[in-house]
XYZ file of C-alpha atoms in Angstrom:
683
model
C 228.847 24.274 166.136
C 225.235 25.344 165.716
C 224.726 26.533 162.170
C 221.013 27.287 162.737
C 221.783 30.702 164.129
C 219.378 33.420 165.198
C 219.660 36.876 163.736
C 220.322 39.802 165.959
C 217.077 41.372 164.869
C 214.158 39.038 165.482
C 211.339 38.834 163.020
C 208.342 40.218 164.888
C 204.896 41.188 163.772
C 206.265 44.674 163.174
C 208.661 43.309 160.573
C 205.778 41.643 158.746
C 203.631 44.772 158.912
C 206.492 46.943 157.634
C 207.168 44.491 154.831
C 203.492 44.444 153.835
C 203.330 48.247 153.880
C 206.421 48.459 151.661
C 204.932 46.030 149.143
C 201.514 47.715 149.075
C 203.061 51.177 148.793
C 205.349 50.106 145.944
C 202.503 48.422 144.056
C 200.256 51.439 144.606
C 202.803 53.922 143.269
C 203.569 51.819 140.193
C 199.911 51.188 139.305
C 199.111 54.865 139.883
C 201.800 55.852 137.382
C 200.837 53.255 134.772
C 198.356 54.292 132.039
C 194.901 52.866 132.686
C 193.441 53.377 129.221
C 195.229 50.428 127.582
C 196.431 52.736 124.843
C 199.468 51.758 122.817
C 201.846 54.664 122.437
C 203.850 54.916 119.215
C 205.944 57.678 117.794
C 205.150 57.327 114.078
C 207.160 59.275 111.515
C 206.048 59.115 107.909
C 208.886 58.306 105.562
C 211.111 57.010 108.401
C 211.913 53.370 109.287
C 209.602 51.659 111.796
C 211.851 51.335 114.876
C 209.634 49.050 116.929
C 209.023 45.321 116.657
C 206.863 43.832 113.868
C 203.310 44.993 114.448
C 200.280 42.840 113.697
C 196.663 43.794 114.260
C 195.404 42.559 117.653
C 191.777 42.951 116.493
C 189.742 43.890 113.420
C 189.615 47.628 112.791
C 188.794 49.958 109.890
C 191.427 52.068 108.165
C 190.158 55.589 108.604
C 190.618 58.284 105.999
C 192.886 61.158 106.861
C 191.371 64.430 108.035
C 192.506 66.103 104.833
C 190.686 63.563 102.649
C 187.495 63.786 104.684
C 187.675 67.582 104.594
C 188.043 67.542 100.796
C 185.050 65.200 100.421
C 182.985 67.426 102.687
C 183.918 70.478 100.638
C 182.938 68.642 97.474
C 179.555 67.647 98.891
C 178.891 71.120 100.244
C 179.025 72.418 96.705
C 175.867 70.468 95.944
C 174.231 71.418 99.225
C 171.034 73.486 98.905
C 169.976 75.347 102.054
C 166.258 75.435 102.778
C 164.227 78.693 102.866
C 160.570 79.019 103.807
C 158.493 81.171 101.414
C 156.406 83.553 103.538
C 153.270 84.313 101.498
C 151.834 86.713 104.068
C 154.796 89.070 103.875
C 153.819 90.304 100.365
C 150.222 90.994 101.286
C 151.328 92.738 104.485
C 153.853 95.035 102.782
C 151.701 95.845 99.680
C 148.644 96.558 101.858
C 150.727 98.858 104.008
C 151.971 100.722 100.915
C 148.452 101.202 99.549
C 147.252 102.416 102.898
C 150.092 104.903 103.353
C 149.518 106.401 99.873
C 145.773 106.022 99.597
C 145.594 109.723 98.543
C 148.250 109.167 95.926
C 151.924 110.041 95.667
C 152.523 113.778 95.620
C 153.616 114.893 92.172
C 152.498 111.664 90.449
C 149.320 110.380 88.931
C 147.222 107.735 90.768
C 148.125 105.041 88.244
C 151.631 104.948 89.712
C 150.193 103.312 92.859
C 149.062 100.316 90.834
C 152.355 100.127 88.921
C 154.403 100.092 92.132
C 152.093 97.481 93.709
C 152.527 95.234 90.684
C 156.307 95.641 90.772
C 156.386 94.794 94.499
C 154.255 91.749 93.783
C 156.763 90.571 91.157
C 159.693 91.039 93.548
C 158.006 89.118 96.348
C 157.072 86.323 93.983
C 160.721 85.953 92.976
C 161.762 85.888 96.627
C 163.603 88.316 98.899
C 166.124 87.288 101.584
C 168.240 89.094 104.143
C 171.365 90.902 102.873
C 173.624 88.676 105.008
C 172.299 85.385 103.625
C 172.255 86.793 100.084
C 175.847 88.073 100.130
C 177.117 84.749 101.575
C 175.352 82.641 98.940
C 175.991 85.080 96.054
C 179.773 84.374 96.236
C 179.025 81.206 94.266
C 176.895 82.172 91.296
C 176.054 78.510 90.654
C 174.601 78.129 94.132
C 171.073 76.762 94.374
C 168.647 77.118 97.252
C 165.627 75.052 98.084
C 162.459 77.179 98.475
C 159.675 75.570 100.495
C 156.251 76.816 99.532
C 153.517 74.887 101.230
C 154.192 71.206 100.568
C 156.484 71.830 97.642
C 160.234 72.448 97.713
C 161.761 73.709 94.505
C 165.388 74.365 93.662
C 165.984 77.970 92.719
C 169.186 79.637 91.571
C 170.556 82.324 93.844
C 170.577 84.551 90.763
C 166.777 84.399 90.599
C 166.109 85.882 94.033
C 166.834 89.244 95.599
C 168.078 90.726 98.763
C 166.222 93.711 100.213
C 168.870 95.961 98.680
C 168.858 94.428 95.193
C 165.038 94.320 95.223
C 164.941 98.088 95.860
C 167.375 98.666 93.009
C 165.275 96.384 90.775
C 162.270 98.681 91.248
C 164.058 101.518 89.514
C 165.205 99.378 86.676
C 161.618 99.499 85.472
C 161.364 101.907 82.492
C 158.322 103.738 83.833
C 159.517 104.076 87.439
C 163.046 104.973 86.438
C 161.722 108.263 84.923
C 160.153 109.232 88.251
C 163.069 108.197 90.438
C 163.705 111.624 92.055
C 160.093 111.773 93.213
C 159.859 108.103 94.299
C 163.033 108.259 96.347
C 161.210 110.607 98.709
C 158.649 107.865 99.339
C 161.189 105.506 101.033
C 159.977 102.513 99.072
C 162.613 100.365 100.800
C 160.331 100.444 103.866
C 157.940 98.219 101.954
C 160.562 95.670 100.945
C 161.132 92.927 103.548
C 162.535 89.363 103.345
C 159.975 86.711 102.561
C 162.538 83.882 102.218
C 163.277 82.749 105.795
C 166.164 80.359 106.497
C 164.850 76.936 107.654
C 167.495 75.855 110.168
C 165.951 72.479 111.005
C 165.591 71.293 107.419
C 168.983 72.709 106.419
C 170.893 71.030 109.246
C 169.095 67.762 108.597
C 170.137 67.998 104.961
C 173.770 68.662 105.951
C 173.760 65.696 108.308
C 172.392 63.454 105.565
C 175.164 64.597 103.253
C 177.910 64.149 105.879
C 176.635 60.710 106.820
C 177.002 59.616 103.242
C 180.792 60.123 103.522
C 182.601 56.852 104.241
C 185.107 57.436 107.081
C 187.116 54.316 106.274
C 188.665 52.965 103.111
C 188.955 49.340 104.199
C 189.335 46.910 107.102
C 192.448 45.286 108.569
C 191.846 41.784 109.878
C 193.076 40.484 113.214
C 196.550 38.960 112.865
C 197.328 40.875 109.678
C 200.854 42.310 109.638
C 200.769 46.077 109.329
C 204.458 46.982 109.419
C 207.748 45.237 110.122
C 210.754 46.529 111.993
C 212.968 48.608 109.710
C 210.298 49.060 107.005
C 209.690 52.581 105.766
C 206.445 54.064 107.095
C 204.445 54.831 103.952
C 201.306 56.937 103.816
C 199.225 53.743 103.828
C 201.074 52.345 106.833
C 200.808 55.661 108.621
C 197.022 55.748 108.126
C 196.730 52.142 109.306
C 198.652 52.851 112.529
C 196.740 56.067 113.143
C 193.505 54.143 112.630
C 194.612 51.448 115.071
C 195.365 53.970 117.815
C 192.080 55.787 117.218
C 190.085 52.559 117.330
C 191.994 51.329 120.373
C 191.220 54.554 122.200
C 187.549 54.330 121.241
C 187.268 50.743 122.446
C 188.754 51.587 125.822
C 186.660 54.636 126.585
C 184.255 52.369 128.400
C 184.537 52.775 132.199
C 184.011 49.075 132.772
C 186.891 48.215 130.478
C 189.133 50.722 132.247
C 188.214 49.212 135.609
C 189.209 45.774 134.370
C 192.457 47.227 133.024
C 193.199 48.708 136.446
C 192.448 45.419 138.199
C 194.668 43.584 135.729
C 197.540 45.970 136.382
C 197.187 45.601 140.154
C 197.154 41.814 139.851
C 200.122 41.737 137.460
C 202.365 43.990 139.563
C 201.299 42.230 142.772
C 202.239 38.813 141.366
C 205.732 40.029 140.476
C 206.321 41.716 143.840
C 205.019 38.713 145.771
C 207.216 36.387 143.703
C 210.251 38.560 144.486
C 209.354 38.566 148.183
C 208.983 34.771 148.170
C 212.421 34.517 146.616
C 213.820 36.565 149.499
C 211.883 34.457 151.976
C 213.253 31.201 150.563
C 216.834 32.133 149.778
C 217.761 35.406 151.500
C 215.968 35.506 154.836
C 218.636 37.774 156.256
C 217.438 40.606 153.998
C 213.889 40.355 155.300
C 214.981 41.241 158.820
C 217.004 44.157 157.458
C 214.254 46.433 156.245
C 216.743 48.912 154.748
C 217.798 46.451 152.061
C 214.354 45.388 150.888
C 213.273 49.021 151.091
C 216.083 49.930 148.694
C 215.198 47.095 146.306
C 211.476 47.962 146.250
C 212.223 51.685 145.922
C 214.518 51.169 142.916
C 211.982 48.940 141.156
C 209.187 51.441 141.787
C 211.298 54.446 140.764
C 212.319 53.062 137.373
C 208.792 51.764 136.701
C 207.356 55.226 137.350
C 209.987 56.867 135.134
C 209.140 54.369 132.379
C 205.465 55.372 132.590
C 206.432 59.048 132.238
C 208.748 58.361 129.296
C 206.104 56.232 127.628
C 203.593 59.089 127.666
C 206.191 61.391 126.080
C 206.729 59.299 122.994
C 209.496 61.566 121.654
C 211.732 60.250 124.482
C 212.908 56.669 124.006
C 212.888 54.444 127.105
C 216.327 53.082 126.176
C 217.711 56.350 127.537
C 216.796 55.186 131.046
C 219.785 53.403 132.685
C 217.867 50.363 133.967
C 221.178 48.573 134.669
C 221.659 50.908 137.641
C 219.221 48.743 139.587
C 221.308 45.531 139.416
C 224.465 47.606 139.966
C 223.199 49.091 143.230
C 221.681 45.839 144.459
C 224.832 43.926 143.507
C 227.009 46.374 145.462
C 224.868 46.385 148.605
C 223.303 42.923 148.464
C 224.288 40.069 146.108
C 224.312 39.022 142.447
C 221.357 36.635 142.532
C 219.086 39.138 144.243
C 220.250 41.813 141.798
C 219.210 39.652 138.841
C 215.816 38.794 140.364
C 215.064 42.447 141.126
C 216.141 43.451 137.624
C 213.854 40.852 136.032
C 210.886 42.019 138.110
C 211.515 45.643 137.131
C 211.932 44.824 133.432
C 208.731 42.750 133.335
C 206.763 45.548 135.004
C 208.115 48.155 132.599
C 207.621 45.926 129.550
C 203.861 45.700 130.022
C 203.644 49.457 129.412
C 205.568 49.375 126.130
C 204.641 48.550 122.564
C 207.901 46.711 121.817
C 207.931 44.642 124.996
C 209.709 41.524 123.704
C 212.779 43.351 122.427
C 212.818 45.542 125.517
C 212.815 42.508 127.824
C 215.650 40.809 125.947
C 217.840 43.914 125.566
C 217.429 45.076 129.170
C 217.837 41.576 130.609
C 221.143 41.205 128.774
C 222.137 44.647 130.036
C 221.384 43.590 133.613
C 223.373 40.374 133.237
C 226.292 42.356 131.811
C 226.156 44.681 134.819
C 226.148 41.831 137.332
C 228.889 39.785 135.690
C 231.226 42.719 135.035
C 230.913 44.311 138.461
C 231.887 41.752 141.064
C 232.751 44.570 143.448
C 232.922 48.338 143.116
C 236.173 49.577 144.609
C 237.488 51.844 141.847
C 235.919 54.407 139.556
C 237.507 52.748 136.539
C 235.472 49.604 137.243
C 232.217 51.483 136.740
C 233.510 53.038 133.514
C 234.428 49.600 132.147
C 231.079 48.200 133.289
C 229.176 50.994 131.514
C 231.051 50.268 128.268
C 230.435 46.523 128.613
C 226.714 47.021 129.274
C 226.341 49.402 126.322
C 228.134 47.077 123.906
C 226.103 44.082 125.089
C 222.784 45.903 124.612
C 223.811 47.268 121.218
C 224.866 43.791 120.093
C 221.493 42.306 121.063
C 219.610 45.146 119.362
C 221.750 44.687 116.244
C 220.883 40.992 116.173
C 217.178 41.891 116.051
C 217.840 44.388 113.257
C 219.691 41.817 111.182
C 216.984 39.208 111.686
C 214.204 41.531 110.568
C 215.629 43.524 107.677
C 217.056 42.777 104.273
C 219.045 45.978 103.925
C 221.399 47.917 106.178
C 219.808 51.135 104.949
C 216.533 50.167 106.625
C 218.076 49.913 110.106
C 217.007 52.647 112.495
C 220.339 53.795 113.891
C 218.729 56.295 116.260
C 218.143 53.414 118.694
C 221.897 53.007 119.052
C 222.215 56.685 119.913
C 219.762 56.124 122.756
C 221.782 53.148 123.989
C 224.956 55.251 123.982
C 223.180 57.905 126.043
C 222.108 55.068 128.353
C 225.750 54.069 128.819
C 226.744 57.648 129.622
C 223.930 57.874 132.175
C 225.271 54.745 133.884
C 228.377 56.720 134.866
C 226.178 58.705 137.250
C 225.870 55.536 139.327
C 229.106 56.525 141.071
C 227.808 59.773 142.668
C 224.346 58.255 143.139
C 225.971 55.460 145.121
C 226.738 57.997 147.838
C 223.084 59.077 147.960
C 221.947 55.458 148.228
C 224.383 54.903 151.101
C 223.118 57.900 153.033
C 219.441 57.313 152.256
C 219.414 53.666 153.356
C 222.357 53.557 155.754
C 224.617 51.247 153.721
C 228.390 51.071 153.508
C 229.919 50.426 150.097
C 233.384 49.094 149.327
C 234.331 52.572 148.130
C 233.515 54.013 151.551
C 235.423 51.201 153.243
C 238.462 51.870 151.057
C 238.289 55.568 151.921
C 238.067 54.725 155.631
C 241.014 52.322 155.435
C 243.307 54.994 154.025
C 246.116 55.497 156.556
C 245.851 59.252 155.981
C 242.393 59.160 157.509
C 242.504 61.511 160.544
C 241.573 58.811 163.063
C 244.038 56.247 161.697
C 246.804 58.866 161.503
C 246.053 59.884 165.078
C 246.417 56.242 166.149
C 249.769 55.924 164.411
C 251.045 58.983 166.301
C 249.543 58.447 169.777
C 249.443 54.650 169.963
C 251.952 53.295 167.405
C 251.892 49.832 168.977
C 248.133 49.622 168.622
C 248.418 50.952 165.064
C 250.921 48.242 164.138
C 248.735 45.593 165.812
C 245.685 46.805 163.865
C 247.575 46.677 160.572
C 248.678 43.089 161.263
C 245.174 42.048 162.308
C 243.714 43.691 159.170
C 246.077 41.754 156.914
C 245.454 38.482 158.730
C 241.670 38.922 158.840
C 241.594 39.915 155.173
C 243.413 36.745 154.170
C 240.980 34.607 156.159
C 237.980 36.407 154.658
C 239.276 35.852 151.123
C 239.780 32.160 151.876
C 236.250 31.493 153.189
C 234.408 33.885 150.832
C 233.560 36.593 153.372
C 233.704 40.353 152.755
C 237.441 40.993 152.916
C 237.315 44.768 152.524
C 234.777 45.084 155.325
C 236.777 43.008 157.789
C 240.031 44.794 156.876
C 238.490 48.188 157.562
C 236.843 46.947 160.751
C 240.208 45.604 161.938
C 241.832 49.016 161.492
C 239.278 50.630 163.786
C 238.541 47.862 166.280
C 240.981 49.206 168.903
C 240.535 52.968 168.449
C 239.274 53.125 172.040
C 242.857 52.603 173.197
C 243.660 56.141 172.055
C 242.080 57.445 175.255
C 244.689 55.756 177.502
C 247.262 54.093 175.217
C 249.875 53.551 177.925
C 247.704 50.974 179.689
C 248.059 48.534 176.780
C 251.217 46.456 176.488
C 251.884 47.129 172.803
C 252.281 50.844 173.628
C 254.396 50.407 176.776
C 258.148 50.948 176.887
C 259.398 49.725 180.263
C 256.702 51.385 182.429
C 253.559 49.455 183.325
C 250.927 51.673 185.005
C 248.909 48.572 185.987
C 251.408 47.989 188.793
C 249.768 50.901 190.620
C 246.192 49.585 190.075
C 244.182 46.760 191.536
C 243.137 43.866 189.321
C 239.577 45.174 189.133
C 240.754 48.685 188.201
C 243.106 47.287 185.576
C 240.375 45.073 184.142
C 237.993 48.035 183.947
C 240.668 50.099 182.219
C 241.264 47.366 179.642
C 237.536 46.775 179.107
C 236.890 50.512 178.723
C 238.634 50.591 175.331
C 235.478 49.013 173.833
C 233.121 51.659 175.214
C 235.596 54.450 174.492
C 235.917 53.104 170.953
C 232.148 53.334 170.520
C 232.219 56.960 171.660
C 234.973 57.821 169.213
C 233.141 56.001 166.403
C 230.056 58.106 167.094
C 232.144 61.270 167.219
C 233.769 60.550 163.859
C 230.485 59.262 162.379
C 231.808 55.834 161.459
C 229.339 53.447 159.751
C 227.358 51.050 161.920
C 229.166 48.060 160.399
C 232.484 49.424 161.704
C 231.018 50.220 165.135
C 229.826 46.614 165.355
C 233.416 45.393 164.946
C 234.462 47.578 167.878
C 231.779 46.162 170.181
C 232.146 42.493 169.146
C 235.883 41.932 168.743
C 236.057 40.746 172.391
C 232.432 39.644 172.512
C 231.351 38.912 176.071
C 234.721 37.479 176.978
C 236.772 38.309 180.059
C 239.959 40.241 180.695
C 241.463 36.878 181.604
C 244.890 38.027 182.775
C 243.467 40.166 185.563
C 240.545 37.841 186.187
C 242.827 34.842 186.827
C 245.269 36.973 188.814
C 242.483 38.285 191.042
C 241.064 34.798 191.469
C 244.487 33.436 192.439
C 245.159 36.220 194.907
C 241.696 36.013 196.478
C 240.923 32.276 196.465
C 238.416 32.464 199.303
C 236.449 35.433 197.991
C 233.590 35.184 195.500
C 234.455 36.822 192.164
C 232.012 39.136 190.422
C 232.519 38.044 186.812
C 230.803 41.134 185.422
C 233.676 43.311 186.655
C 236.005 41.448 184.324
C 233.606 40.889 181.374
C 233.475 42.897 178.157
C 230.047 44.437 177.344
C 229.800 42.560 174.008
C 227.764 41.418 172.222
C 229.305 38.302 170.750
C 229.954 38.291 166.976
C 226.809 37.920 164.857
C 228.403 37.994 161.367
C 231.161 35.904 159.813
C 233.328 38.976 159.414
C 233.083 39.802 163.127
C 234.002 36.212 164.008
C 237.025 36.423 161.695
C 238.188 39.625 163.400
C 237.833 38.082 166.853
C 239.979 35.099 165.822
C 242.587 37.246 164.040
C 242.805 39.746 166.899
C 243.256 37.024 169.513
C 245.923 34.993 167.722
C 247.888 38.051 166.557
C 248.013 39.559 170.046
C 248.841 36.235 171.721
C 251.552 35.422 169.185
C 253.637 38.309 170.551
C 254.015 36.446 173.837
C 255.654 33.357 172.294
C 259.153 32.707 173.475
C 260.123 30.893 170.288
C 258.487 31.293 166.886
C 258.457 27.775 165.520
C 255.837 26.233 163.324
C 254.755 23.884 166.105
C 254.427 26.672 168.655
C 252.389 28.831 166.282
C 250.149 25.915 165.291
C 249.510 24.946 168.917
C 248.808 28.564 169.880
C 246.329 29.136 167.039
C 244.481 25.850 167.547
C 244.270 26.333 171.310
C 242.992 29.912 171.170
C 240.394 29.387 168.452
C 239.183 26.073 169.907
C 238.706 27.855 173.230
C 236.598 30.554 171.563
C 234.464 27.884 169.920
C 234.008 25.920 173.153
C 233.076 29.047 175.109
C 230.300 29.778 172.589
C 231.471 33.055 171.101
C 230.344 32.006 167.609
C 226.915 30.603 168.399
C 225.097 33.665 167.097
C 226.906 34.036 163.768
C 226.637 32.009 160.522
C 230.150 30.592 160.528
C 230.774 26.869 159.990
C 233.372 24.416 161.275
C 234.816 24.379 157.767
C 235.245 28.167 157.836
C 236.954 27.970 161.230
C 239.323 25.268 160.055
C 240.281 27.387 157.058
C 240.752 30.354 159.388
C 243.171 28.333 161.518
C 245.177 27.256 158.481
C 245.442 30.802 157.108
C 246.358 32.209 160.525
C 249.128 29.650 161.008
C 250.615 30.288 157.557
C 250.358 34.046 157.925
C 252.013 34.099 161.369
C 254.760 31.842 160.106
C 255.438 34.360 157.350
C 255.325 37.321 159.741
C 257.800 35.808 162.199
C 259.983 34.171 159.551
C 259.879 30.643 161.014
C 262.362 28.310 159.413
C 263.880 24.943 160.067
C 266.663 24.622 162.647
C 270.074 24.230 161.047
C 272.479 21.735 162.725
C 275.594 23.252 164.295
C 278.961 22.372 162.788
C 281.120 20.021 164.937
């Protein structure tokens, strides 16, 4: 027996290219979804327990004041702020000269001395200072407000109460005792035309003064040293802790605004994810080579890892959604169902490590999710009933909650400090795991797999095709049932997929439905082969394989079941008619292809089991006497012949497996035919 078998699908350069494309595409999607700013996302609630792991400062950073405190300090400083105004000396001379010119002949109805009085009063107003009504009304709201008047090289502080606006300056004119008596006459002179602002706002000096004041405000109240513990898990987030965490995130964001730093972060992410994917691929290369030639399986594994990593990145950005809601254990569940336990655990570890690098509480996340994955793998040996998934979801949830509780107990001194909201998320996680059952169907269709649930549904005797067989070809139906039971027992004994081989056995002879009367198990006294030549009979017998393939396509049976139909005779011969033809035509050359099944030979252990079970069950019906010796000799002879003729060279079955198969077949046939010892006759 050659155990160094070749797979049906050879590994060509196309396989390697496809594999490389899958890896690069998966890495690209994950890195694209990951944040590239190295920010740490926390959902901080003041007055609530800190629900993440103990947090220590990764670098020195200042503790910034809150916006409210800084705003209050700014408001306090602005009270002492004095805006700058330039004193325009030319404005007085310009306006007074204009007045004297306009009334050089005097004011109608008044004596000439009033011109000098008004000029003096205007001079006094301009010396005090006049500003625009807008500036004056804004500053006048605070009667203690001071302004800084720049006159030449001097800048003096002046109270806002000591200056005028153009409006108040006009009113001040008529507060003079002499001018007040002549108000009706002077109002006709429009004296307000000679009152203009001579205090001009100095924007440059004022803004510089504001900047000097603002720069004197200290933005931080202290410094937290690298390695200093800021908050522990379960501790209440005080105002001080809240400011420290806010300061950390602000400083972290500032430090990583540099493009060069972001580029290094991106390169680090690419390298990190690539290492994990390459390690997973090397595992497959070393221990599960068969998956590498079946691109559907590695495509599913890579797709699941990438999908949950991308969802983690999205959840992480929305900090109000906890990542524990995501049912990460679905990944090992799906891979366990369609692949194997060890690969499921490796894929789960890779996914968890990728997701953890995006989270602030990575250590706890890794431990909790790893335990959840192990619980999924150990509790779900096979998925054949819905109740199994329900029990698995409960087991996973309890395991994760127990691990999380252990962390809470280790890091708190009071039950009141435990953040119980995390357990709510884990319960939601368990409920989400129940959706694995309907999603299993989508995975099957998307990647072309066949789960045990599908196999169980197909093996139901109420299935239309099986029911049709029981009605049209009852002998074939009974034969298929016996072969299914026998093959299932052998598969259980050698550790093969029993449900798969049972279902394949039920459908392996469906091609006989086309012409059931030509097969001995369906005949009742009439043998239509008597009217056919040996070649025609052989072709009729052989045709049940090709007809079975057509029916499998018509009823959309899975590829795994179709493979049982094509391989259960392999490339063997219809020996009865072949030998008969050879005996009746000894001098003629025999075209072996006319008597040979199309094949191929079995290329999986399950197909080899079916071939052995089908052969011995059918041949056992021809025994004249069902004794243990006869059954043993029949089984050994038939299976040894199959081995010697090379039917099992292309499948990974060992001599040990074959020997177990013989033993099970002998015991099963003995039970079927009720063999017992011969009792002596009474003399």
